[in-house]
Amino acid sequence: MDLKGKKVIVAGFGLSGKSLCKVLTMFGAIIFVYDSKSKEELKDDISEFKDSDITFCFKDVTNEFLEGAQMAIVSPGIPIDSEIVTKAKGKGIEVIGEVEFAYRLSKAPIYAVTGTNGKTTTTSLLGEIFKNSGVRTYVAGNIGYPLIEAAVKAGNDDVIVAEISSFQLETIKEFRPVISAIINITPDHLNRHKTLENYINIKGRIFENQSFNEYTVLNYDDKNMSSLFKKAKCKVFPFSRAKVLDQGTYIENGKIVISLNGEKNTIIDIDDIYIPGNHNVENAMVASTMAFLAGIDVNIINTTLKTFKGVEHRIEFVRSINGVKYYNDSKGTNPDAAIKAIEAMKGPIILIAGGYDKGVSFDEFTSSFNGRVRKLILLGETKDLIYESAVKNGFSREDITVVNSLDDAVYAAYKMSMPGDNVLLSPACASWDMFKNFEERGKLFKDTVNSLRG
């Protein structure tokens, strides 16, 4: 890709935006950066590039700013109906996302995972399987390591395992993984995607460029995914926890089995999977299937499933204090993810929930409290919405506490807990009302828990 001396706009100066600037500098591009935040808010990020010849725009997108640009590369946080995108397209500038740009540069094959929940665990697990098979592996994308950085470093004989979000799929054109997967689809990000149907179709874009001899792994049990089975031009390899499949991945006699071309391959007894919970059985099925279809030995898959300990911020055990266990599930950023965390707990729960409002209903989430959640602590933008939903579903007002900060939530939980309780941070919401990201929220939770006296 010849970008030397060509004007390229980077829209969004977050993690992927900064990585894009570093790569574009290597290619000798003339870089213009746009961000809706102020220069003051981004001063620390800008200081990283003080020796680079980058032009920044923090206000209105002017014609002068766009003039002569060959390409605009959009970070996932920039909506496709934003001013920068619509104006760039109006001037005939090609608009792509960081994932698309990374794909065009990549020499290594990309194995791509999406879904509403389980993406990070499945991507990390698949990456671990590849690493254990002896292949140099880069785990990247929405997981926190920009895909563009992996694409620049990975060679022909390496592998990239990528977590891909719906925000990233909005701006692909040629992006084509060798094997893709959609774990599940439940309502999420409807404030951006508007309708569930639109969200489903965007998720389906992960396989839209795959050819007839390539695989996409889809959830046979997920009704929201039924329309996608018909859309795929590539081979669909289904997985199911509920049904034995002629060709696909399923549970039989408590074991994960992959049936391909009439041959049954037993992967593992589900009780031997290290990370607990039915949702992690699903994640293990997807990672196993993608690895198996990529030609990785069953024994390597089995050993990895027995030893992989999960990811930070996803039902992560923090510590036990006076017989009370504390769990960090800050990555539970939507109701369905939080329900899975609630179901994974053994014993009564003191639940800390609430955060940024993504425009989804909390009724199914609060319905899952029955017989499981003993006390509810709420904070953030959605605290009133969750409060109303919980009361509507029969949860006692007396068992709900509303606080102003995560610190206050942890202290409240500490005071009301009894031996045998589980204090669970599983917000069912994004973190952007109070934090930069779910990692910052999870870290604060862990730091506060670890500061409590035993």
GROMACS .gro file of C-alpha atoms in nm:
model
  454
    1MET     CA    1   0.000   0.000   0.000
    2ASP     CA    2   0.170   0.318  -0.121
    3LEU     CA    3   0.077   0.603   0.115
    4LYS     CA    4   0.401   0.804   0.096
    5GLY     CA    5   0.320   1.173   0.063
    6LYS     CA    6  -0.056   1.109   0.061
    7LYS     CA    7  -0.296   1.284   0.293
    8VAL     CA    8  -0.478   1.044   0.525
    9ILE     CA    9  -0.735   1.146   0.787
   10VAL     CA   10  -0.752   0.953   1.115
   11ALA     CA   11  -1.089   1.002   1.282
   12GLY     CA   12  -1.075   0.932   1.654
   13PHE     CA   13  -0.759   0.963   1.862
   14GLY     CA   14  -0.810   0.675   2.103
   15LEU     CA   15  -0.617   0.348   2.123
   16SER     CA   16  -0.665   0.246   1.759
   17GLY     CA   17  -0.628   0.606   1.636
   18LYS     CA   18  -0.288   0.643   1.799
   19SER     CA   19  -0.175   0.308   1.657
   20LEU     CA   20  -0.291   0.418   1.312
   21CYS     CA   21  -0.084   0.735   1.341
   22LYS     CA   22   0.228   0.534   1.427
   23VAL     CA   23   0.180   0.302   1.129
   24LEU     CA   24   0.092   0.582   0.887
   25THR     CA   25   0.407   0.766   0.998
   26MET     CA   26   0.608   0.456   0.906
   27PHE     CA   27   0.449   0.467   0.559
   28GLY     CA   28   0.532   0.835   0.513
   29ALA     CA   29   0.172   0.953   0.495
   30ILE     CA   30   0.065   1.312   0.564
   31ILE     CA   31  -0.155   1.267   0.871
   32PHE     CA   32  -0.454   1.477   0.974
   33VAL     CA   33  -0.629   1.376   1.299
   34TYR     CA   34  -0.985   1.462   1.399
   35ASP     CA   35  -1.137   1.406   1.743
   36SER     CA   36  -1.453   1.545   1.903
   37LYS     CA   37  -1.270   1.590   2.235
   38SER     CA   38  -1.087   1.913   2.309
   39LYS     CA   39  -0.712   1.969   2.277
   40GLU     CA   40  -0.695   2.000   2.656
   41GLU     CA   41  -0.866   1.663   2.707
   42LEU     CA   42  -0.622   1.494   2.469
   43LYS     CA   43  -0.303   1.678   2.568
   44ASP     CA   44  -0.134   1.366   2.711
   45ASP     CA   45  -0.210   1.166   2.395
   46ILE     CA   46  -0.091   1.450   2.171
   47SER     CA   47   0.236   1.479   2.365
   48GLU     CA   48   0.323   1.124   2.252
   49PHE     CA   49   0.341   1.260   1.897
   50LYS     CA   50   0.517   1.592   1.964
   51ASP     CA   51   0.797   1.501   1.722
   52SER     CA   52   0.556   1.397   1.445
   53ASP     CA   53   0.423   1.629   1.179
   54ILE     CA   54   0.053   1.569   1.247
   55THR     CA   55  -0.223   1.826   1.196
   56PHE     CA   56  -0.503   1.810   1.456
   57CYS     CA   57  -0.864   1.923   1.429
   58PHE     CA   58  -1.079   1.943   1.742
   59LYS     CA   59  -1.371   2.155   1.632
   60ASP     CA   60  -1.591   2.169   1.325
   61VAL     CA   61  -1.486   1.961   1.027
   62THR     CA   62  -1.391   2.219   0.763
   63ASN     CA   63  -1.353   2.178   0.386
   64GLU     CA   64  -0.989   2.278   0.425
   65PHE     CA   65  -0.932   1.991   0.670
   66LEU     CA   66  -1.079   1.738   0.423
   67GLU     CA   67  -0.931   1.887   0.104
   68GLY     CA   68  -0.699   1.654  -0.085
   69ALA     CA   69  -0.739   1.353   0.144
   70GLN     CA   70  -0.698   1.011  -0.018
   71MET     CA   71  -0.856   0.818   0.267
   72ALA     CA   72  -1.025   0.858   0.604
   73ILE     CA   73  -0.968   0.580   0.857
   74VAL     CA   74  -1.233   0.575   1.127
   75SER     CA   75  -1.187   0.446   1.481
   76PRO     CA   76  -1.467   0.220   1.619
   77GLY     CA   77  -1.593   0.491   1.854
   78ILE     CA   78  -1.686   0.723   1.564
   79PRO     CA   79  -2.045   0.655   1.445
   80ILE     CA   80  -2.091   0.616   1.067
   81ASP     CA   81  -2.351   0.895   1.069
   82SER     CA   82  -2.112   1.142   1.235
   83GLU     CA   83  -2.015   1.472   1.071
   84ILE     CA   84  -1.660   1.365   0.984
   85VAL     CA   85  -1.782   1.050   0.805
   86THR     CA   86  -2.071   1.207   0.614
   87LYS     CA   87  -1.863   1.505   0.501
   88ALA     CA   88  -1.571   1.285   0.392
   89LYS     CA   89  -1.801   1.059   0.191
   90GLY     CA   90  -1.968   1.366   0.042
   91LYS     CA   91  -1.628   1.473  -0.093
   92GLY     CA   92  -1.566   1.130  -0.246
   93ILE     CA   93  -1.301   1.034   0.011
   94GLU     CA   94  -1.280   0.660   0.079
   95VAL     CA   95  -1.391   0.594   0.438
   96ILE     CA   96  -1.280   0.270   0.603
   97GLY     CA   97  -1.226   0.147   0.958
   98GLU     CA   98  -0.907   0.050   1.135
   99VAL     CA   99  -0.995  -0.321   1.095
  100GLU     CA  100  -1.034  -0.284   0.718
  101PHE     CA  101  -0.705  -0.095   0.691
  102ALA     CA  102  -0.529  -0.361   0.901
  103TYR     CA  103  -0.671  -0.638   0.683
  104ARG     CA  104  -0.537  -0.472   0.368
  105LEU     CA  105  -0.189  -0.459   0.523
  106SER     CA  106  -0.188  -0.803   0.684
  107LYS     CA  107   0.025  -1.087   0.550
  108ALA     CA  108  -0.100  -1.329   0.815
  109PRO     CA  109  -0.435  -1.512   0.800
  110ILE     CA  110  -0.701  -1.370   1.033
  111TYR     CA  111  -0.938  -1.582   1.243
  112ALA     CA  112  -1.220  -1.351   1.351
  113VAL     CA  113  -1.468  -1.380   1.640
  114THR     CA  114  -1.775  -1.167   1.708
  115GLY     CA  115  -2.096  -1.195   1.910
  116THR     CA  116  -2.270  -1.000   2.183
  117ASN     CA  117  -2.108  -1.192   2.467
  118GLY     CA  118  -1.807  -1.419   2.509
  119LYS     CA  119  -1.593  -1.255   2.238
  120THR     CA  120  -1.293  -1.181   2.456
  121THR     CA  121  -1.289  -1.520   2.630
  122THR     CA  122  -1.332  -1.708   2.301
  123THR     CA  123  -1.070  -1.500   2.120
  124SER     CA  124  -0.820  -1.538   2.405
  125LEU     CA  125  -0.886  -1.913   2.426
  126LEU     CA  126  -0.846  -1.963   2.051
  127GLY     CA  127  -0.526  -1.758   2.061
  128GLU     CA  128  -0.395  -1.981   2.341
  129ILE     CA  129  -0.476  -2.296   2.139
  130PHE     CA  130  -0.285  -2.161   1.839
  131LYS     CA  131   0.011  -2.064   2.062
  132ASN     CA  132   0.016  -2.411   2.217
  133SER     CA  133   0.028  -2.561   1.867
  134GLY     CA  134   0.358  -2.382   1.809
  135VAL     CA  135   0.236  -2.105   1.579
  136ARG     CA  136   0.339  -1.746   1.646
  137THR     CA  137   0.005  -1.589   1.732
  138TYR     CA  138  -0.116  -1.231   1.769
  139VAL     CA  139  -0.440  -1.180   1.965
  140ALA     CA  140  -0.580  -0.842   1.863
  141GLY     CA  141  -0.877  -0.625   1.772
  142ASN     CA  142  -1.150  -0.520   2.013
  143ILE     CA  143  -0.968  -0.711   2.286
  144GLY     CA  144  -0.746  -0.408   2.359
  145TYR     CA  145  -0.451  -0.458   2.120
  146PRO     CA  146  -0.529  -0.277   1.793
  147LEU     CA  147  -0.549  -0.502   1.488
  148ILE     CA  148  -0.332  -0.260   1.292
  149GLU     CA  149  -0.038  -0.328   1.526
  150ALA     CA  150  -0.073  -0.704   1.483
  151ALA     CA  151  -0.107  -0.668   1.105
  152VAL     CA  152   0.220  -0.476   1.077
  153LYS     CA  153   0.413  -0.727   1.291
  154ALA     CA  154   0.269  -1.062   1.177
  155GLY     CA  155   0.437  -1.253   0.893
  156ASN     CA  156   0.305  -1.504   0.638
  157ASP     CA  157   0.360  -1.800   0.872
  158ASP     CA  158   0.199  -1.633   1.173
  159VAL     CA  159  -0.166  -1.619   1.277
  160ILE     CA  160  -0.387  -1.332   1.392
  161VAL     CA  161  -0.685  -1.412   1.614
  162ALA     CA  162  -0.913  -1.108   1.621
  163GLU     CA  163  -1.205  -1.003   1.836
  164ILE     CA  164  -1.428  -0.790   1.613
  165SER     CA  165  -1.707  -0.566   1.744
  166SER     CA  166  -2.020  -0.447   1.564
  167PHE     CA  167  -1.871  -0.096   1.561
  168GLN     CA  168  -1.571  -0.230   1.369
  169LEU     CA  169  -1.786  -0.431   1.128
  170GLU     CA  170  -1.975  -0.117   1.022
  171THR     CA  171  -1.674   0.008   0.828
  172ILE     CA  172  -1.536  -0.303   0.653
  173LYS     CA  173  -1.525  -0.347   0.275
  174GLU     CA  174  -1.286  -0.628   0.179
  175PHE     CA  175  -1.219  -0.771   0.527
  176ARG     CA  176  -1.213  -1.149   0.491
  177PRO     CA  177  -1.113  -1.387   0.771
  178VAL     CA  178  -1.016  -1.744   0.682
  179ILE     CA  179  -1.255  -1.869   0.952
  180SER     CA  180  -1.512  -1.652   1.130
  181ALA     CA  181  -1.755  -1.710   1.416
  182ILE     CA  182  -2.059  -1.546   1.573
  183ILE     CA  183  -2.106  -1.678   1.926
  184ASN     CA  184  -2.449  -1.529   2.004
  185ILE     CA  185  -2.664  -1.223   1.944
  186THR     CA  186  -2.876  -1.045   2.204
  187PRO     CA  187  -2.992  -0.679   2.202
  188ASP     CA  188  -2.698  -0.444   2.257
  189HIS     CA  189  -2.574  -0.102   2.136
  190LEU     CA  190  -2.923  -0.015   2.014
  191ASN     CA  191  -2.853   0.352   2.088
  192ARG     CA  192  -2.611   0.333   1.793
  193HIS     CA  193  -2.752   0.056   1.572
  194LYS     CA  194  -3.118   0.162   1.625
  195THR     CA  195  -3.287  -0.179   1.574
  196LEU     CA  196  -3.208  -0.539   1.664
  197GLU     CA  197  -3.243  -0.637   1.296
  198ASN     CA  198  -2.980  -0.381   1.198
  199TYR     CA  199  -2.750  -0.505   1.476
  200ILE     CA  200  -2.792  -0.868   1.357
  201ASN     CA  201  -2.712  -0.772   0.998
  202ILE     CA  202  -2.401  -0.582   1.105
  203LYS     CA  203  -2.279  -0.887   1.300
  204GLY     CA  204  -2.337  -1.095   0.986
  205ARG     CA  205  -2.092  -0.879   0.794
  206ILE     CA  206  -1.808  -1.077   0.951
  207PHE     CA  207  -1.852  -1.350   0.688
  208GLU     CA  208  -1.983  -1.148   0.392
  209ASN     CA  209  -1.655  -1.164   0.196
  210GLN     CA  210  -1.569  -1.526   0.273
  211SER     CA  211  -1.573  -1.767  -0.023
  212PHE     CA  212  -1.759  -2.097  -0.068
  213ASN     CA  213  -1.465  -2.307   0.060
  214GLU     CA  214  -1.419  -2.110   0.385
  215TYR     CA  215  -1.604  -2.156   0.715
  216THR     CA  216  -1.816  -1.945   0.943
  217VAL     CA  217  -1.913  -2.096   1.282
  218LEU     CA  218  -2.268  -2.001   1.385
  219ASN     CA  219  -2.489  -2.068   1.689
  220TYR     CA  220  -2.760  -2.316   1.588
  221ASP     CA  221  -2.958  -2.248   1.909
  222ASP     CA  222  -2.974  -1.869   1.869
  223LYS     CA  223  -3.303  -1.759   1.711
  224ASN     CA  224  -3.162  -1.412   1.643
  225MET     CA  225  -2.907  -1.575   1.413
  226SER     CA  226  -3.145  -1.782   1.196
  227SER     CA  227  -3.151  -1.525   0.913
  228LEU     CA  228  -2.770  -1.529   0.895
  229PHE     CA  229  -2.755  -1.901   0.810
  230LYS     CA  230  -2.924  -1.821   0.479
  231LYS     CA  231  -2.707  -1.516   0.404
  232ALA     CA  232  -2.368  -1.685   0.423
  233LYS     CA  233  -2.200  -1.763   0.089
  234CYS     CA  234  -1.932  -1.963   0.269
  235LYS     CA  235  -1.973  -2.297   0.449
  236VAL     CA  236  -2.174  -2.269   0.772
  237PHE     CA  237  -2.047  -2.492   1.053
  238PRO     CA  238  -2.311  -2.486   1.330
  239PHE     CA  239  -2.265  -2.549   1.701
  240SER     CA  240  -2.538  -2.641   1.949
  241ARG     CA  241  -2.564  -2.709   2.320
  242ALA     CA  242  -2.920  -2.837   2.275
  243LYS     CA  243  -2.910  -3.069   1.970
  244VAL     CA  244  -2.691  -3.344   1.827
  245LEU     CA  245  -2.592  -3.236   1.475
  246ASP     CA  246  -2.505  -3.449   1.173
  247GLN     CA  247  -2.231  -3.201   1.085
  248GLY     CA  248  -2.129  -2.950   1.351
  249THR     CA  249  -2.023  -2.918   1.714
  250TYR     CA  250  -2.251  -3.040   1.992
  251ILE     CA  251  -2.271  -3.189   2.343
  252GLU     CA  252  -2.311  -3.566   2.371
  253ASN     CA  253  -2.287  -3.760   2.699
  254GLY     CA  254  -2.141  -3.453   2.868
  255LYS     CA  255  -1.866  -3.413   2.608
  256ILE     CA  256  -1.795  -3.162   2.330
  257VAL     CA  257  -1.804  -3.349   1.999
  258ILE     CA  258  -1.716  -3.218   1.653
  259SER     CA  259  -1.869  -3.410   1.363
  260LEU     CA  260  -1.713  -3.340   1.023
  261ASN     CA  261  -1.760  -3.540   0.701
  262GLY     CA  262  -1.909  -3.835   0.888
  263GLU     CA  263  -1.628  -3.856   1.145
  264LYS     CA  264  -1.693  -3.784   1.514
  265ASN     CA  265  -1.414  -3.625   1.719
  266THR     CA  266  -1.449  -3.602   2.097
  267ILE     CA  267  -1.276  -3.289   2.224
  268ILE     CA  268  -1.328  -3.281   2.603
  269ASP     CA  269  -1.559  -3.369   2.889
  270ILE     CA  270  -1.727  -3.036   2.977
  271ASP     CA  271  -1.649  -3.094   3.347
  272ASP     CA  272  -1.279  -3.079   3.258
  273ILE     CA  273  -1.301  -2.726   3.116
  274TYR     CA  274  -1.113  -2.504   3.363
  275ILE     CA  275  -1.333  -2.193   3.337
  276PRO     CA  276  -1.680  -2.248   3.491
  277GLY     CA  277  -2.032  -2.173   3.361
  278ASN     CA  278  -2.255  -2.284   3.073
  279HIS     CA  279  -2.162  -1.971   2.877
  280ASN     CA  280  -1.798  -2.082   2.890
  281VAL     CA  281  -1.896  -2.423   2.751
  282GLU     CA  282  -2.035  -2.228   2.454
  283ASN     CA  283  -1.714  -2.024   2.427
  284ALA     CA  284  -1.507  -2.344   2.443
  285MET     CA  285  -1.719  -2.499   2.167
  286VAL     CA  286  -1.657  -2.205   1.935
  287ALA     CA  287  -1.281  -2.187   2.002
  288SER     CA  288  -1.248  -2.566   1.966
  289THR     CA  289  -1.440  -2.566   1.639
  290MET     CA  290  -1.235  -2.285   1.483
  291ALA     CA  291  -0.911  -2.453   1.592
  292PHE     CA  292  -1.024  -2.793   1.466
  293LEU     CA  293  -1.127  -2.651   1.127
  294ALA     CA  294  -0.785  -2.481   1.112
  295GLY     CA  295  -0.623  -2.824   1.145
  296ILE     CA  296  -0.503  -2.811   1.506
  297ASP     CA  297  -0.462  -3.145   1.683
  298VAL     CA  298  -0.745  -3.246   1.920
  299ASN     CA  299  -0.499  -3.318   2.204
  300ILE     CA  300  -0.368  -2.960   2.193
  301ILE     CA  301  -0.724  -2.825   2.202
  302ASN     CA  302  -0.808  -3.055   2.496
  303THR     CA  303  -0.500  -2.958   2.699
  304THR     CA  304  -0.563  -2.586   2.645
  305LEU     CA  305  -0.926  -2.611   2.757
  306LYS     CA  306  -0.810  -2.785   3.075
  307THR     CA  307  -0.558  -2.513   3.162
  308PHE     CA  308  -0.691  -2.181   3.024
  309LYS     CA  309  -0.787  -1.966   3.324
  310GLY     CA  310  -1.008  -1.706   3.156
  311VAL     CA  311  -0.967  -1.332   3.108
  312GLU     CA  312  -0.941  -1.034   3.339
  313HIS     CA  313  -1.268  -0.853   3.424
  314ARG     CA  314  -1.490  -1.150   3.324
  315ILE     CA  315  -1.628  -1.325   3.637
  316GLU     CA  316  -1.280  -1.278   3.783
  317PHE     CA  317  -1.239  -1.389   4.144
  318VAL     CA  318  -1.076  -1.105   4.341
  319ARG     CA  319  -1.057  -1.225   4.703
  320SER     CA  320  -1.250  -1.371   4.995
  321ILE     CA  321  -1.313  -1.160   5.309
  322ASN     CA  322  -1.480  -1.307   5.617
  323GLY     CA  323  -1.641  -1.585   5.413
  324VAL     CA  324  -1.762  -1.345   5.140
  325LYS     CA  325  -1.630  -1.386   4.783
  326TYR     CA  326  -1.579  -1.082   4.558
  327TYR     CA  327  -1.602  -1.115   4.178
  328ASN     CA  328  -1.511  -0.859   3.912
  329ASP     CA  329  -1.732  -0.890   3.605
  330SER     CA  330  -1.680  -0.536   3.473
  331LYS     CA  331  -1.684  -0.683   3.122
  332GLY     CA  332  -2.052  -0.766   3.176
  333THR     CA  333  -2.150  -0.460   2.971
  334ASN     CA  334  -2.499  -0.572   2.867
  335PRO     CA  335  -2.792  -0.748   3.038
  336ASP     CA  336  -2.729  -1.090   2.879
  337ALA     CA  337  -2.365  -1.096   2.992
  338ALA     CA  338  -2.468  -0.999   3.346
  339ILE     CA  339  -2.735  -1.273   3.352
  340LYS     CA  340  -2.465  -1.528   3.266
  341ALA     CA  341  -2.251  -1.401   3.554
  342ILE     CA  342  -2.546  -1.424   3.796
  343GLU     CA  343  -2.612  -1.782   3.681
  344ALA     CA  344  -2.247  -1.875   3.734
  345MET     CA  345  -2.254  -1.778   4.105
  346LYS     CA  346  -2.300  -2.045   4.373
  347GLY     CA  347  -2.480  -1.889   4.672
  348PRO     CA  348  -2.659  -1.558   4.744
  349ILE     CA  349  -2.547  -1.251   4.550
  350ILE     CA  350  -2.498  -0.887   4.640
  351LEU     CA  351  -2.507  -0.739   4.292
  352ILE     CA  352  -2.349  -0.407   4.190
  353ALA     CA  353  -2.500  -0.286   3.862
  354GLY     CA  354  -2.561   0.022   3.649
  355GLY     CA  355  -2.371   0.241   3.407
  356TYR     CA  356  -2.396   0.400   3.062
  357ASP     CA  357  -2.736   0.379   2.892
  358LYS     CA  358  -2.720   0.188   2.561
  359GLY     CA  359  -3.096   0.196   2.508
  360VAL     CA  360  -3.172  -0.168   2.600
  361SER     CA  361  -3.438  -0.315   2.829
  362PHE     CA  362  -3.338  -0.444   3.174
  363ASP     CA  363  -3.651  -0.654   3.235
  364GLU     CA  364  -3.495  -0.990   3.147
  365PHE     CA  365  -3.191  -0.898   3.357
  366THR     CA  366  -3.393  -0.812   3.669
  367SER     CA  367  -3.613  -1.119   3.618
  368SER     CA  368  -3.302  -1.331   3.664
  369PHE     CA  369  -3.257  -1.199   4.021
  370ASN     CA  370  -3.529  -1.422   4.166
  371GLY     CA  371  -3.383  -1.656   4.428
  372ARG     CA  372  -3.028  -1.549   4.338
  373VAL     CA  373  -2.975  -1.179   4.412
  374ARG     CA  374  -3.017  -1.096   4.783
  375LYS     CA  375  -2.924  -0.727   4.765
  376LEU     CA  376  -2.895  -0.487   4.472
  377ILE     CA  377  -2.661  -0.185   4.467
  378LEU     CA  378  -2.712   0.061   4.180
  379LEU     CA  379  -2.507   0.345   4.037
  380GLY     CA  380  -2.453   0.534   3.714
  381GLU     CA  381  -2.674   0.666   3.436
  382THR     CA  382  -2.908   0.364   3.434
  383LYS     CA  383  -2.962   0.332   3.810
  384ASP     CA  384  -3.324   0.454   3.794
  385LEU     CA  385  -3.410   0.236   3.494
  386ILE     CA  386  -3.277  -0.078   3.664
  387TYR     CA  387  -3.446   0.022   3.993
  388GLU     CA  388  -3.786   0.053   3.823
  389SER     CA  389  -3.740  -0.273   3.632
  390ALA     CA  390  -3.637  -0.462   3.946
  391VAL     CA  391  -3.937  -0.337   4.146
  392LYS     CA  392  -4.170  -0.417   3.855
  393ASN     CA  393  -4.034  -0.773   3.861
  394GLY     CA  394  -4.103  -0.812   4.233
  395PHE     CA  395  -3.766  -0.724   4.383
  396SER     CA  396  -3.808  -0.551   4.720
  397ARG     CA  397  -3.732  -0.178   4.735
  398GLU     CA  398  -3.585  -0.239   5.081
  399ASP     CA  399  -3.315  -0.457   4.926
  400ILE     CA  400  -3.202  -0.187   4.679
  401THR     CA  401  -2.933   0.066   4.763
  402VAL     CA  402  -2.846   0.358   4.531
  403VAL     CA  403  -2.495   0.506   4.551
  404ASN     CA  404  -2.295   0.774   4.370
  405SER     CA  405  -1.965   0.596   4.312
  406LEU     CA  406  -1.812   0.252   4.270
  407ASP     CA  407  -1.615   0.299   4.592
  408ASP     CA  408  -1.942   0.363   4.777
  409ALA     CA  409  -2.093   0.053   4.615
  410VAL     CA  410  -1.807  -0.170   4.737
  411TYR     CA  411  -1.824  -0.028   5.091
  412ALA     CA  412  -2.204  -0.073   5.099
  413ALA     CA  413  -2.166  -0.434   4.986
  414TYR     CA  414  -1.900  -0.496   5.248
  415LYS     CA  415  -2.125  -0.368   5.526
  416MET     CA  416  -2.433  -0.567   5.423
  417SER     CA  417  -2.258  -0.894   5.332
  418MET     CA  418  -2.279  -1.216   5.531
  419PRO     CA  419  -2.064  -1.532   5.517
  420GLY     CA  420  -2.156  -1.732   5.207
  421ASP     CA  421  -2.246  -1.424   4.999
  422ASN     CA  422  -2.093  -1.338   4.661
  423VAL     CA  423  -2.036  -0.968   4.595
  424LEU     CA  424  -2.059  -0.942   4.217
  425LEU     CA  425  -1.981  -0.638   4.005
  426SER     CA  426  -2.170  -0.714   3.684
  427PRO     CA  427  -2.305  -0.379   3.563
  428ALA     CA  428  -2.517  -0.494   3.263
  429CYS     CA  429  -2.407  -0.161   3.113
  430ALA     CA  430  -2.110   0.002   2.945
  431SER     CA  431  -1.879   0.211   3.162
  432TRP     CA  432  -1.863   0.535   2.962
  433ASP     CA  433  -2.080   0.743   3.195
  434MET     CA  434  -1.819   0.726   3.473
  435PHE     CA  435  -1.506   0.560   3.330
  436LYS     CA  436  -1.291   0.553   3.017
  437ASN     CA  437  -1.358   0.182   2.968
  438PHE     CA  438  -1.463  -0.135   3.149
  439GLU     CA  439  -1.097  -0.209   3.235
  440GLU     CA  440  -1.069   0.112   3.437
  441ARG     CA  441  -1.396   0.028   3.615
  442GLY     CA  442  -1.281  -0.326   3.692
  443LYS     CA  443  -0.943  -0.213   3.818
  444LEU     CA  444  -1.102   0.038   4.057
  445PHE     CA  445  -1.335  -0.234   4.186
  446LYS     CA  446  -1.042  -0.468   4.250
  447ASP     CA  447  -0.832  -0.195   4.413
  448THR     CA  448  -1.121  -0.100   4.643
  449VAL     CA  449  -1.194  -0.464   4.735
  450ASN     CA  450  -0.825  -0.525   4.804
  451SER     CA  451  -0.818  -0.219   5.035
  452LEU     CA  452  -1.093  -0.364   5.258
  453ARG     CA  453  -0.988  -0.503   5.594
  454GLY     CA  454  -1.027  -0.877   5.637
   0.00000   0.00000   0.00000
